[in-house]
Amino acid sequence: MKRRDFLKTLMLCAAGWGIAPDAAADNLTITHALHSENPDDHIRDYIHKMKFFNQSYEDDIYITGNMKSVFNTTVMRLNRLEEVTGHGNFQILSFDDGIAIAAKYSEVGEFTRSELDFMEMIFQMEANQYGFFGQKQLKSITDRINENDVLKVPYTGNYLYMGKPLETYNSIRQKAGEEVILTSGVRGIMKQFLLFLNKTYKSDGNLSLASRSLAPPGYSFHGNGDFDVGQAGFGAANFTKRFTTTEVYKKLSDLGYLKLRYPENNMLGVRFEPWHIQTNSV
Ligand SMILES: [Zn+2]
């Protein structure tokens, strides 16, 4: 059985709450091992995938079958929820508060039972089933960002944790200048759901492709202090390899700030992210 079929089975089982996703995941690992070939080939394949992370590959895992319609409605509702909540507030919105707001505002509409089950399933799934090998940072879907622990950074629409992350950001700006901008700060569960599922949606349900550039909900280090920086005026290119050609990148490298969470050729299943600043050693 191909990995894709395995996930399909897993999804269908999970949808009916017949089998816990983890039980099916054990089978998935076994199948994978049976198909293992020359380890060098795997590494070569892997490096290629991370370099061309935005392409789809034969063994990528997709959301398929009857899971697709609930996936679509969830994505749409999350987007409406962000619109109503506001881009800034949505960054740190908890799962429970998001559900409450959706129920209150008819522009969003209440999350259905199947949508909540679907999100729960995505959260509970081991992300290594579709190729993401990082560690989970937020253990529970209902984990909250405490508003007293974060500060909204003026003019950025982003939050940073007080303490080390904020100090790091301030000292970066002090030493490297004001052309350093905060492109993404603290992100709660709902925000990571939106980013990850939007990317999956644009990739025709391809969870593997999405996870090569965005951590699945619960796995993002943006949940506990890391942040992204960019060059002012560089726009979306701040999230591409071209960021390494900017003055900001050069300055940050020279000053020793680029302690990267996802360096080139990392083995976590994530593309090279030179803009992502690590603020703790977790
Ligand atoms: Zn990042």
Coordinates of C-alpha atoms and ligand atoms in Angstrom, one line a residue:
M1 CA 0.0 0.0 0.0
K2 CA 1.4 3.4 -0.9
R3 CA 1.8 6.0 1.8
R4 CA -0.9 8.1 0.2
D5 CA -3.4 5.3 0.5
F6 CA -2.4 4.8 4.1
L7 CA -3.2 8.4 4.9
K8 CA -6.5 8.2 3.2
T9 CA -7.3 5.2 5.3
L10 CA -6.1 7.0 8.4
M11 CA -8.2 10.0 7.5
L12 CA -11.3 8.0 6.9
C13 CA -10.8 6.0 10.2
A14 CA -10.1 9.2 12.1
A15 CA -13.2 10.8 10.6
G16 CA -15.4 8.0 12.0
W17 CA -13.4 7.9 15.2
G18 CA -12.9 4.2 14.6
I19 CA -9.1 4.1 15.0
A20 CA -6.9 6.6 16.8
P21 CA -4.6 8.3 14.3
D22 CA -1.6 7.1 16.3
A23 CA -2.5 3.4 15.9
A24 CA -2.7 3.8 12.1
A25 CA 0.6 5.8 12.2
D26 CA 2.4 2.7 13.6
N27 CA 1.4 0.8 10.4
L28 CA 2.6 3.7 8.3
T29 CA 6.0 3.6 9.8
I30 CA 6.3 -0.2 9.3
T31 CA 5.3 0.1 5.6
H32 CA 7.9 2.8 5.2
A33 CA 10.6 0.7 6.6
L34 CA 9.8 -2.2 4.4
H35 CA 10.3 0.0 1.3
S36 CA 13.6 1.5 2.5
E37 CA 16.3 1.4 -0.2
N38 CA 19.8 2.7 -0.3
P39 CA 20.1 5.3 2.5
D40 CA 22.2 7.6 0.2
D41 CA 19.3 7.7 -2.3
H42 CA 17.0 8.8 0.5
I43 CA 19.3 11.6 1.6
R44 CA 19.8 12.8 -2.0
D45 CA 16.0 12.8 -2.6
Y46 CA 15.5 14.6 0.7
I47 CA 18.0 17.4 -0.1
H48 CA 16.4 17.8 -3.5
K49 CA 12.9 18.1 -1.9
M50 CA 14.0 20.7 0.6
K51 CA 15.7 22.7 -2.2
F52 CA 12.6 22.6 -4.4
F53 CA 10.2 22.5 -1.5
N54 CA 7.3 24.1 -3.4
Q55 CA 7.0 21.2 -5.8
S56 CA 4.9 18.1 -5.2
Y57 CA 6.5 14.7 -5.1
E58 CA 5.2 11.2 -5.7
D59 CA 5.3 10.1 -2.1
D60 CA 3.7 13.3 -0.7
I61 CA 0.7 12.9 1.5
Y62 CA -2.6 14.5 0.6
I63 CA -5.9 15.2 2.2
T64 CA -8.2 13.2 0.0
G65 CA -11.7 11.6 -0.2
N66 CA -14.5 12.7 2.0
M67 CA -12.1 14.6 4.2
K68 CA -11.7 17.2 1.4
S69 CA -15.0 19.0 1.8
V70 CA -14.6 19.5 5.5
F71 CA -11.0 20.7 4.9
N72 CA -12.3 23.3 2.4
T73 CA -15.0 24.7 4.7
T74 CA -12.6 24.8 7.6
V75 CA -10.1 26.8 5.6
M76 CA -12.8 29.3 4.5
R77 CA -14.1 29.7 8.0
L78 CA -10.6 30.3 9.4
N79 CA -10.0 33.0 6.8
R80 CA -13.3 34.7 7.7
L81 CA -12.4 34.4 11.4
E82 CA -9.1 36.2 10.8
E83 CA -10.9 39.0 8.9
V84 CA -13.4 39.5 11.7
T85 CA -10.8 39.2 14.5
G86 CA -8.3 41.5 12.8
H87 CA -4.9 40.5 11.5
G88 CA -3.1 41.6 14.7
N89 CA -5.4 40.1 17.3
F90 CA -5.6 36.9 15.3
Q91 CA -1.9 36.3 15.7
I92 CA -2.4 35.3 19.4
L93 CA -6.0 34.1 19.3
S94 CA -6.5 30.8 21.2
F95 CA -8.5 27.9 19.8
D96 CA -11.3 28.3 22.3
D97 CA -11.6 32.0 21.8
G98 CA -11.6 31.5 18.0
I99 CA -14.5 29.1 18.3
A100 CA -16.4 31.5 20.5
I101 CA -15.9 34.4 18.1
A102 CA -17.0 32.3 15.1
A103 CA -20.2 31.3 16.9
K104 CA -20.9 34.9 17.8
Y105 CA -20.4 36.5 14.4
S106 CA -22.6 35.4 11.5
E107 CA -20.0 36.7 9.0
V108 CA -17.8 33.8 10.3
G109 CA -20.4 31.2 11.4
E110 CA -20.1 28.5 14.0
F111 CA -17.5 25.8 13.4
T112 CA -19.3 22.5 12.7
R113 CA -18.6 19.4 14.7
S114 CA -16.9 17.9 11.7
E115 CA -14.7 20.9 11.2
L116 CA -13.6 20.8 14.9
D117 CA -13.0 17.1 14.6
F118 CA -10.9 17.7 11.5
M119 CA -8.8 20.3 13.2
E120 CA -8.4 18.1 16.2
M121 CA -7.2 15.3 14.0
I122 CA -4.7 17.5 12.2
F123 CA -3.4 18.7 15.5
Q124 CA -3.1 15.1 17.0
M125 CA -1.5 13.5 14.0
E126 CA 2.2 12.9 14.2
A127 CA 3.6 15.3 11.6
N128 CA 6.4 12.9 10.7
Q129 CA 3.7 10.9 8.9
Y130 CA 3.8 13.5 6.1
G131 CA 7.5 14.5 6.4
F132 CA 7.9 17.1 9.1
F133 CA 10.4 16.0 11.7
G134 CA 10.4 18.8 14.2
Q135 CA 9.3 18.5 17.8
K136 CA 5.9 19.6 19.0
Q137 CA 6.1 22.9 20.9
L138 CA 2.5 23.4 22.1
K139 CA 1.1 20.1 23.5
S140 CA -2.5 20.9 23.6
I141 CA -4.8 22.4 21.0
T142 CA -6.2 24.7 23.7
D143 CA -2.8 26.1 24.8
R144 CA -3.1 29.9 25.0
I145 CA -0.6 32.7 24.5
N146 CA -0.9 34.7 27.7
E147 CA -1.5 38.4 26.7
N148 CA 0.6 39.5 29.7
D149 CA 3.6 37.7 28.4
V150 CA 3.7 39.4 24.9
L151 CA 4.0 42.9 23.6
K152 CA 2.5 44.2 20.3
V153 CA 5.4 45.7 18.4
P154 CA 4.3 49.1 17.0
Y155 CA 3.6 49.3 13.2
T156 CA 4.3 45.6 12.6
G157 CA 1.0 43.9 13.4
N158 CA 3.1 41.4 15.3
Y159 CA 3.7 40.4 18.9
L160 CA 6.9 39.3 20.6
Y161 CA 7.4 37.6 23.9
M162 CA 8.8 39.8 26.6
G163 CA 12.2 38.8 27.8
K164 CA 14.8 37.2 25.5
P165 CA 12.8 37.6 22.2
L166 CA 12.0 41.2 22.7
E167 CA 15.5 42.0 23.9
T168 CA 16.9 40.2 20.9
Y169 CA 14.7 42.1 18.5
N170 CA 15.5 45.5 20.1
S171 CA 19.2 44.8 20.1
I172 CA 19.1 43.7 16.5
R173 CA 17.4 47.0 15.5
Q174 CA 19.8 49.0 17.6
K175 CA 22.9 47.4 16.0
A176 CA 21.7 46.6 12.5
G177 CA 19.4 49.6 12.0
E178 CA 15.8 50.4 11.3
E179 CA 15.7 48.6 7.9
V180 CA 15.4 45.4 9.9
I181 CA 11.7 44.7 10.2
L182 CA 9.7 42.1 12.2
T183 CA 7.8 40.1 9.5
S184 CA 6.3 37.5 11.9
G185 CA 6.3 37.2 15.7
V186 CA 4.3 35.2 18.2
R187 CA 1.8 32.9 16.5
G188 CA -0.9 31.0 18.4
I189 CA -2.6 27.8 17.5
M190 CA -5.3 29.4 15.3
K191 CA -2.8 31.5 13.3
Q192 CA -0.7 28.4 12.7
F193 CA -3.8 26.5 11.6
L194 CA -4.6 29.3 9.2
L195 CA -1.1 29.5 7.7
F196 CA -0.6 25.8 7.4
L197 CA -4.1 24.9 6.1
N198 CA -4.0 27.9 3.6
K199 CA -0.8 26.6 2.2
T200 CA -2.2 23.0 2.1
Y201 CA -5.3 24.3 0.3
K202 CA -3.3 26.2 -2.3
S203 CA -1.3 23.0 -2.8
D204 CA -4.4 20.9 -3.6
G205 CA -4.4 19.3 -0.1
N206 CA -0.7 18.4 -0.1
L207 CA 0.2 18.2 3.6
S208 CA 3.8 17.3 2.8
L209 CA 4.4 20.2 0.6
A210 CA 2.8 22.6 3.1
S211 CA 5.0 21.3 5.9
R212 CA 8.2 21.9 4.0
S213 CA 7.7 25.6 4.4
L214 CA 5.3 25.9 7.3
A215 CA 5.3 24.0 10.6
P216 CA 2.0 22.3 11.3
P217 CA -0.1 23.7 14.2
G218 CA 1.6 23.0 17.5
Y219 CA 5.0 22.5 15.9
S220 CA 5.9 26.1 15.3
F221 CA 8.6 27.8 17.3
H222 CA 6.7 31.0 16.8
G223 CA 4.5 29.6 19.6
N224 CA 7.3 30.0 22.1
G225 CA 9.5 32.9 21.2
D226 CA 11.1 32.7 17.7
F227 CA 10.4 35.3 15.1
D228 CA 11.1 36.3 11.5
V229 CA 12.9 39.3 10.3
G230 CA 13.3 41.0 6.9
Q231 CA 14.6 43.9 5.0
A232 CA 12.2 47.0 4.9
G233 CA 10.7 47.3 1.4
F234 CA 11.7 43.8 0.3
G235 CA 8.1 42.5 0.7
A236 CA 7.3 38.8 0.2
A237 CA 10.9 38.3 -1.0
N238 CA 11.9 38.4 2.6
F239 CA 10.6 34.8 2.8
T240 CA 12.7 33.6 -0.1
K241 CA 16.4 32.7 -0.5
R242 CA 16.8 36.2 -2.0
F243 CA 16.7 37.5 1.6
T244 CA 20.4 36.3 1.8
T245 CA 21.3 39.0 -0.7
T246 CA 20.0 41.9 1.5
E247 CA 22.0 44.3 3.6
V248 CA 20.0 43.2 6.6
Y249 CA 21.0 39.6 6.2
K250 CA 24.7 40.6 5.8
K251 CA 24.5 42.7 8.9
L252 CA 22.8 40.1 11.0
S253 CA 25.3 37.4 9.9
D254 CA 28.2 39.7 10.7
L255 CA 26.7 40.5 14.1
G256 CA 26.2 36.8 14.9
Y257 CA 22.4 37.0 15.2
L258 CA 21.6 34.3 12.7
K259 CA 21.3 31.4 15.0
L260 CA 19.1 29.6 12.5
R261 CA 16.3 27.2 13.5
Y262 CA 16.2 25.8 10.0
P263 CA 19.7 26.0 8.4
E264 CA 20.4 24.8 4.9
N265 CA 20.2 21.1 4.6
N266 CA 18.6 20.6 8.0
M267 CA 17.1 17.2 8.6
L268 CA 13.8 18.4 10.0
G269 CA 11.9 18.4 6.8
V270 CA 11.9 22.1 6.5
R271 CA 13.4 24.3 3.7
F272 CA 16.3 26.7 4.4
E273 CA 14.9 29.7 6.4
P274 CA 17.6 32.3 6.8
W275 CA 15.1 34.9 8.2
H276 CA 13.9 32.8 11.1
I277 CA 15.6 33.9 14.4
Q278 CA 15.9 31.3 17.2
T279 CA 15.5 32.8 20.6
N280 CA 15.8 29.9 22.9
S281 CA 17.6 26.6 22.8
V282 CA 14.5 24.3 22.9
Ligands
ZN1 ZN 9.7 31.7 11.2

